[in-house]
Amino acid sequence: SQRGRGRNCTGDMKIEMDKLVKAGANGIIIDLRNNGGGSLADAIEMGGLFIPRGPIVQVKDMRGIEVYADQDNDVNYNGPIVILTNMYSASASEILAAALQDYGRAVIVGSKSTFGKGTVQTFVPLEGGMSEVFPRGYGQLKVTIQKFYRINGGTTQLKGVEPDVVLPDVYDGIEQGEKEMDFHLAYDKIPAADYKPFNPYKEAQRKKSIELSKKRLQKNPYYSLVQQRAKELAAVRTSYTYSLNMMKFEEQEAALRAQDKPLRDYKNRSICDTVMALDVDMQGVKGDAIKEAQKLDWLKRYREDAGMDEAVRILFDWSGK
């Protein structure tokens, strides 16, 4: 798919999604962890792949409120969707996750909230006039001009997107995100857009898959280790002092790394051993040693990924396959 002469995320996603459907996929996982966002237009078009015509996000500025909608009635995929997020999922990523959550179209799985970047900035040039010191102007001023709102009326600013299934995170005890920045804009609400939930695939089973996941996580040994490590890191954050002596500093760092060993040892096992690449993708990198190594490394990381494992289990519960 092309926008002008360049590629775009929506077109790339549609290509990959079509390959998965052709291969007989019973569900799709969209990994938005550590995704800081990008094109608003792509977020809207991408959301439109999974719903019929309808609103995706609301934008408020000095002129009022505008609803941005998917104008295409086609639904490219109507099966189960799980979206993985974490505290570094921001901006356009939050818009996509929020829209599909509001429609009931996906199960959101991740850390207790996303980043909370719900504003738009622009640069205003500061003219220099005839100044000999700054002949080209005084630079630029970064100004916030818009704010994003979910179709349910709540802004993604500050609170971000709270998942349906919360995965414990080692940084849960350390506040991060937009709320930790100086002079952040507050959370607020506007009227909801005109939309109806769109859940074409086993809605009762979708809700049940969320409850089954929550029960499963309570007994998950890996996430028990994560919660323990989160408490340790929170304590370190509030009371830890760093030595200015290099040898002592290195000893401190080694001690901190040693505390991570139980988690590393667990992750080095194959947690999600069902992860594999499509044959067509492996054939596409065959003969290119670098790309083949990258693909194998990608597979290894996902096989050691507890979040991905839980996402797969949710898909199984939802689809019943």
Tab-separated table of C-alpha atoms in Angstrom:
chain	number	residue	atom	x	y	z
A	1	SER	CA	0.000	0.000	0.000
A	2	GLN	CA	1.275	3.464	-0.850
A	3	ARG	CA	0.649	6.921	0.570
A	4	GLY	CA	2.070	9.177	-2.097
A	5	ARG	CA	5.327	7.487	-3.067
A	6	GLY	CA	6.291	6.117	0.332
A	7	ARG	CA	5.447	3.127	2.501
A	8	ASN	CA	3.199	3.418	5.531
A	9	CYS	CA	2.518	1.287	8.592
A	10	THR	CA	-1.067	0.515	7.617
A	11	GLY	CA	-0.037	-0.900	4.262
A	12	ASP	CA	2.739	-2.960	5.843
A	13	MET	CA	0.381	-4.295	8.508
A	14	LYS	CA	-2.236	-5.265	5.941
A	15	ILE	CA	0.374	-7.221	3.951
A	16	GLU	CA	1.515	-9.128	7.055
A	17	MET	CA	-2.047	-9.669	8.258
A	18	ASP	CA	-3.097	-11.104	4.904
A	19	LYS	CA	-0.185	-13.559	5.104
A	20	LEU	CA	-1.268	-14.675	8.574
A	21	VAL	CA	-4.899	-15.136	7.544
A	22	LYS	CA	-3.807	-17.090	4.478
A	23	ALA	CA	-1.706	-19.320	6.749
A	24	GLY	CA	-4.800	-20.068	8.855
A	25	ALA	CA	-4.188	-17.845	11.905
A	26	ASN	CA	-6.909	-18.100	14.568
A	27	GLY	CA	-5.980	-14.736	16.075
A	28	ILE	CA	-3.595	-11.800	15.750
A	29	ILE	CA	-1.286	-10.200	18.328
A	30	ILE	CA	-0.226	-6.577	17.781
A	31	ASP	CA	2.888	-5.745	19.811
A	32	LEU	CA	2.942	-2.027	20.666
A	33	ARG	CA	5.384	-2.314	23.561
A	34	ASN	CA	8.036	0.429	23.477
A	35	ASN	CA	6.268	1.945	20.456
A	36	GLY	CA	6.447	5.714	20.893
A	37	GLY	CA	3.886	6.429	18.196
A	38	GLY	CA	4.083	8.074	14.812
A	39	SER	CA	1.512	9.080	12.233
A	40	LEU	CA	-1.993	9.944	13.437
A	41	ALA	CA	-3.295	9.126	9.948
A	42	ASP	CA	-1.772	5.647	10.207
A	43	ALA	CA	-3.339	5.055	13.621
A	44	ILE	CA	-6.756	5.926	12.175
A	45	GLU	CA	-6.313	3.806	9.043
A	46	MET	CA	-4.882	0.918	11.042
A	47	GLY	CA	-7.835	0.928	13.416
A	48	GLY	CA	-10.072	0.901	10.361
A	49	LEU	CA	-8.693	-2.475	9.311
A	50	PHE	CA	-10.595	-4.063	12.199
A	51	ILE	CA	-13.894	-2.163	12.299
A	52	PRO	CA	-16.479	-0.942	9.789
A	53	ARG	CA	-16.837	2.800	9.201
A	54	GLY	CA	-16.643	4.700	12.498
A	55	PRO	CA	-14.745	7.143	14.744
A	56	ILE	CA	-11.224	6.301	15.954
A	57	VAL	CA	-10.120	9.389	17.915
A	58	GLN	CA	-11.284	12.883	18.871
A	59	VAL	CA	-9.013	15.926	18.700
A	60	LYS	CA	-9.617	19.159	20.616
A	61	ASP	CA	-7.964	22.500	19.898
A	62	MET	CA	-8.794	26.208	20.156
A	63	ARG	CA	-11.432	25.814	17.428
A	64	GLY	CA	-13.326	23.007	19.132
A	65	ILE	CA	-13.591	19.223	18.831
A	66	GLU	CA	-13.114	17.219	15.652
A	67	VAL	CA	-13.825	13.512	15.270
A	68	TYR	CA	-11.396	11.564	13.083
A	69	ALA	CA	-13.030	8.468	11.639
A	70	ASP	CA	-12.311	5.496	9.438
A	71	GLN	CA	-14.317	6.067	6.260
A	72	ASP	CA	-13.948	2.549	4.852
A	73	ASN	CA	-16.812	0.137	5.494
A	74	ASP	CA	-14.619	-2.916	4.862
A	75	VAL	CA	-13.371	-5.041	7.769
A	76	ASN	CA	-10.095	-6.674	6.764
A	77	TYR	CA	-9.983	-9.008	9.753
A	78	ASN	CA	-12.780	-9.929	12.167
A	79	GLY	CA	-11.094	-12.533	14.375
A	80	PRO	CA	-9.623	-12.215	17.899
A	81	ILE	CA	-6.999	-9.514	18.522
A	82	VAL	CA	-4.662	-9.067	21.489
A	83	ILE	CA	-2.649	-5.849	21.784
A	84	LEU	CA	0.482	-5.854	23.945
A	85	THR	CA	1.392	-2.513	25.552
A	86	ASN	CA	3.712	-1.195	28.234
A	87	MET	CA	4.524	2.127	29.891
A	88	TYR	CA	6.523	3.182	26.825
A	89	SER	CA	3.635	2.764	24.384
A	90	ALA	CA	2.768	6.366	23.551
A	91	SER	CA	0.858	8.802	21.357
A	92	ALA	CA	-0.448	7.149	18.158
A	93	SER	CA	0.098	3.701	19.720
A	94	GLU	CA	-2.211	4.700	22.556
A	95	ILE	CA	-4.815	5.964	20.076
A	96	LEU	CA	-4.931	2.607	18.282
A	97	ALA	CA	-5.063	0.580	21.509
A	98	ALA	CA	-7.700	2.874	23.053
A	99	ALA	CA	-9.972	2.777	19.996
A	100	LEU	CA	-9.941	-1.011	19.697
A	101	GLN	CA	-10.494	-1.302	23.448
A	102	ASP	CA	-13.475	1.072	23.339
A	103	TYR	CA	-15.039	-0.890	20.494
A	104	GLY	CA	-14.499	-4.121	22.435
A	105	ARG	CA	-12.551	-5.257	19.406
A	106	ALA	CA	-9.343	-6.305	21.186
A	107	VAL	CA	-8.013	-7.434	24.543
A	108	ILE	CA	-5.319	-5.040	25.775
A	109	VAL	CA	-2.544	-6.747	27.761
A	110	GLY	CA	0.357	-4.963	29.427
A	111	SER	CA	1.784	-2.955	32.309
A	112	LYS	CA	-0.603	-0.946	34.487
A	113	SER	CA	-0.881	1.910	31.991
A	114	THR	CA	0.706	3.289	28.842
A	115	PHE	CA	2.787	6.493	28.723
A	116	GLY	CA	-0.061	9.016	28.657
A	117	LYS	CA	1.091	11.208	25.758
A	118	GLY	CA	-2.190	12.743	24.633
A	119	THR	CA	-1.070	16.093	23.227
A	120	VAL	CA	0.163	17.489	19.911
A	121	GLN	CA	2.969	20.025	19.594
A	122	THR	CA	4.150	22.322	16.818
A	123	PHE	CA	7.133	24.639	16.385
A	124	VAL	CA	6.621	28.402	16.091
A	125	PRO	CA	9.611	30.345	14.663
A	126	LEU	CA	10.902	33.268	16.717
A	127	GLU	CA	11.879	35.923	14.204
A	128	GLY	CA	15.176	37.714	14.747
A	129	GLY	CA	14.470	40.821	12.743
A	130	MET	CA	17.617	42.787	11.966
A	131	SER	CA	19.620	41.450	14.908
A	132	GLU	CA	23.309	41.003	14.057
A	133	VAL	CA	23.640	38.429	16.834
A	134	PHE	CA	20.737	36.273	15.588
A	135	PRO	CA	20.331	37.179	11.903
A	136	ARG	CA	18.311	34.017	11.195
A	137	GLY	CA	15.978	34.380	14.131
A	138	TYR	CA	15.948	33.372	17.773
A	139	GLY	CA	15.087	29.741	17.154
A	140	GLN	CA	11.728	28.078	17.620
A	141	LEU	CA	9.176	27.740	20.384
A	142	LYS	CA	7.514	24.368	20.930
A	143	VAL	CA	3.815	24.904	21.597
A	144	THR	CA	1.073	22.429	22.522
A	145	ILE	CA	-1.857	22.962	20.162
A	146	GLN	CA	-4.122	19.910	20.438
A	147	LYS	CA	-5.235	17.174	22.789
A	148	PHE	CA	-6.303	13.616	21.951
A	149	TYR	CA	-9.471	12.047	23.329
A	150	ARG	CA	-10.743	8.498	23.092
A	151	ILE	CA	-14.050	7.851	21.403
A	152	ASN	CA	-15.478	7.165	24.881
A	153	GLY	CA	-14.662	10.787	25.796
A	154	GLY	CA	-11.653	10.337	28.093
A	155	THR	CA	-8.296	11.739	27.056
A	156	THR	CA	-5.242	9.514	26.670
A	157	GLN	CA	-3.295	12.354	28.306
A	158	LEU	CA	-1.725	11.451	31.656
A	159	LYS	CA	-3.688	8.234	32.361
A	160	GLY	CA	-2.794	6.545	29.083
A	161	VAL	CA	-4.554	3.274	28.305
A	162	GLU	CA	-5.213	0.902	31.178
A	163	PRO	CA	-5.129	-2.713	29.955
A	164	ASP	CA	-7.840	-5.328	30.316
A	165	VAL	CA	-5.170	-7.680	31.677
A	166	VAL	CA	-2.366	-6.153	33.752
A	167	LEU	CA	1.049	-7.807	33.467
A	168	PRO	CA	3.312	-7.077	36.452
A	169	ASP	CA	6.377	-5.060	35.461
A	170	VAL	CA	9.711	-4.691	37.254
A	171	TYR	CA	9.237	-0.897	37.139
A	172	ASP	CA	5.753	-0.897	38.678
A	173	GLY	CA	7.086	0.739	41.841
A	174	ILE	CA	8.700	3.612	39.919
A	175	GLU	CA	6.406	6.297	38.530
A	176	GLN	CA	7.084	6.979	34.859
A	177	GLY	CA	5.365	8.506	31.866
A	178	GLU	CA	3.843	11.870	31.013
A	179	LYS	CA	2.662	12.416	34.589
A	180	GLU	CA	6.282	12.642	35.740
A	181	MET	CA	7.033	15.545	33.385
A	182	ASP	CA	6.914	19.163	34.515
A	183	PHE	CA	3.823	21.198	33.593
A	184	HIS	CA	1.916	18.294	32.078
A	185	LEU	CA	-1.679	18.908	31.026
A	186	ALA	CA	-4.374	17.369	33.192
A	187	TYR	CA	-6.644	14.425	32.454
A	188	ASP	CA	-10.170	15.422	31.474
A	189	LYS	CA	-13.188	14.249	29.481
A	190	ILE	CA	-15.364	15.469	26.636
A	191	PRO	CA	-18.627	13.975	25.310
A	192	ALA	CA	-18.219	10.525	23.777
A	193	ALA	CA	-18.275	10.180	20.005
A	194	ASP	CA	-21.191	8.468	18.297
A	195	TYR	CA	-20.095	4.838	18.104
A	196	LYS	CA	-21.293	1.340	18.885
A	197	PRO	CA	-19.152	-1.562	20.126
A	198	PHE	CA	-18.097	-3.874	17.322
A	199	ASN	CA	-17.173	-7.332	18.516
A	200	PRO	CA	-17.931	-9.782	15.724
A	201	TYR	CA	-16.186	-12.759	17.283
A	202	LYS	CA	-17.476	-14.577	20.395
A	203	GLU	CA	-17.957	-11.620	22.750
A	204	ALA	CA	-18.810	-13.805	25.754
A	205	GLN	CA	-15.668	-15.832	25.121
A	206	ARG	CA	-13.599	-12.621	24.872
A	207	LYS	CA	-14.716	-11.571	28.343
A	208	LYS	CA	-14.105	-15.067	29.687
A	209	SER	CA	-10.568	-15.088	28.237
A	210	ILE	CA	-9.790	-11.939	30.252
A	211	GLU	CA	-10.940	-13.538	33.509
A	212	LEU	CA	-9.046	-16.761	32.783
A	213	SER	CA	-5.891	-14.740	32.139
A	214	LYS	CA	-6.184	-12.866	35.440
A	215	LYS	CA	-6.535	-16.151	37.338
A	216	ARG	CA	-3.600	-17.656	35.455
A	217	LEU	CA	-1.342	-14.695	36.255
A	218	GLN	CA	-1.986	-15.056	39.987
A	219	LYS	CA	-0.253	-18.450	39.838
A	220	ASN	CA	2.455	-17.588	37.302
A	221	PRO	CA	5.925	-18.118	38.885
A	222	TYR	CA	7.640	-15.725	36.474
A	223	TYR	CA	5.377	-12.819	37.382
A	224	SER	CA	5.819	-13.604	41.072
A	225	LEU	CA	9.537	-13.015	40.511
A	226	VAL	CA	8.727	-9.804	38.608
A	227	GLN	CA	6.623	-8.464	41.484
A	228	GLN	CA	9.375	-9.225	43.983
A	229	ARG	CA	11.943	-7.478	41.783
A	230	ALA	CA	9.629	-4.475	41.411
A	231	LYS	CA	9.574	-4.055	45.198
A	232	GLU	CA	13.376	-4.255	45.331
A	233	LEU	CA	13.826	-1.681	42.571
A	234	ALA	CA	11.344	0.689	44.202
A	235	ALA	CA	13.323	0.470	47.448
A	236	VAL	CA	16.574	1.091	45.574
A	237	ARG	CA	15.063	4.137	43.868
A	238	THR	CA	14.143	5.807	47.161
A	239	SER	CA	17.208	4.989	49.264
A	240	TYR	CA	20.101	4.055	46.990
A	241	THR	CA	23.287	6.131	46.850
A	242	TYR	CA	25.998	5.721	44.234
A	243	SER	CA	29.668	5.702	45.125
A	244	LEU	CA	31.964	8.089	43.257
A	245	ASN	CA	34.759	5.551	43.625
A	246	MET	CA	34.891	3.582	40.372
A	247	MET	CA	35.725	0.223	41.960
A	248	LYS	CA	32.957	0.535	44.541
A	249	PHE	CA	30.518	1.697	41.858
A	250	GLU	CA	31.298	-1.373	39.735
A	251	GLU	CA	30.763	-3.582	42.792
A	252	GLN	CA	27.385	-1.934	43.373
A	253	GLU	CA	26.380	-2.496	39.753
A	254	ALA	CA	27.474	-6.139	39.915
A	255	ALA	CA	25.365	-6.640	43.043
A	256	LEU	CA	22.316	-5.125	41.326
A	257	ARG	CA	22.822	-7.364	38.289
A	258	ALA	CA	23.076	-10.397	40.566
A	259	GLN	CA	19.623	-9.576	41.941
A	260	ASP	CA	18.299	-9.854	38.377
A	261	LYS	CA	19.673	-13.388	37.962
A	262	PRO	CA	16.476	-15.296	38.902
A	263	LEU	CA	14.546	-13.341	36.267
A	264	ARG	CA	17.257	-13.806	33.637
A	265	ASP	CA	17.473	-17.527	34.342
A	266	TYR	CA	13.717	-17.881	33.959
A	267	LYS	CA	13.657	-15.907	30.710
A	268	ASN	CA	16.512	-17.966	29.270
A	269	ARG	CA	14.145	-20.918	29.234
A	270	SER	CA	11.833	-21.279	26.287
A	271	ILE	CA	8.640	-19.814	27.749
A	272	CYS	CA	6.619	-19.439	24.563
A	273	ASP	CA	8.016	-22.351	22.563
A	274	THR	CA	5.138	-22.298	20.087
A	275	VAL	CA	6.499	-19.136	18.410
A	276	MET	CA	7.657	-19.735	14.852
A	277	ALA	CA	8.053	-17.730	11.664
A	278	LEU	CA	5.892	-18.204	8.600
A	279	ASP	CA	7.533	-20.312	5.907
A	280	VAL	CA	7.120	-17.475	3.422
A	281	ASP	CA	9.053	-15.126	5.740
A	282	MET	CA	11.892	-17.605	6.289
A	283	GLN	CA	12.102	-18.193	2.547
A	284	GLY	CA	12.317	-14.426	2.077
A	285	VAL	CA	15.541	-14.176	4.112
A	286	LYS	CA	17.099	-17.419	2.912
A	287	GLY	CA	20.557	-16.825	1.499
A	288	ASP	CA	21.001	-13.507	3.350
A	289	ALA	CA	23.062	-14.375	6.432
A	290	ILE	CA	22.409	-11.065	8.201
A	291	LYS	CA	18.633	-11.063	7.706
A	292	GLU	CA	18.425	-14.744	8.587
A	293	ALA	CA	20.327	-14.128	11.832
A	294	GLN	CA	18.038	-11.184	12.638
A	295	LYS	CA	14.955	-13.334	12.075
A	296	LEU	CA	16.304	-16.119	14.311
A	297	ASP	CA	17.183	-13.587	17.022
A	298	TRP	CA	13.650	-12.170	16.755
A	299	LEU	CA	12.222	-15.674	17.238
A	300	LYS	CA	14.487	-16.335	20.219
A	301	ARG	CA	13.401	-13.126	21.965
A	302	TYR	CA	9.722	-13.917	21.547
A	303	ARG	CA	10.214	-17.499	22.732
A	304	GLU	CA	11.609	-16.051	25.972
A	305	ASP	CA	8.809	-13.490	26.237
A	306	ALA	CA	6.336	-14.137	29.060
A	307	GLY	CA	4.031	-11.367	27.828
A	308	MET	CA	3.822	-12.943	24.400
A	309	ASP	CA	3.125	-16.321	25.994
A	310	GLU	CA	0.169	-14.891	27.914
A	311	ALA	CA	-1.123	-13.137	24.784
A	312	VAL	CA	-1.072	-16.461	22.919
A	313	ARG	CA	-2.959	-18.171	25.756
A	314	ILE	CA	-5.624	-15.448	25.680
A	315	LEU	CA	-6.058	-15.970	21.941
A	316	PHE	CA	-6.485	-19.717	22.476
A	317	ASP	CA	-9.103	-19.099	25.183
A	318	TRP	CA	-10.935	-16.537	23.053
A	319	SER	CA	-10.944	-18.465	19.795
A	320	GLY	CA	-11.464	-21.872	21.386
A	321	LYS	CA	-8.844	-23.289	18.996
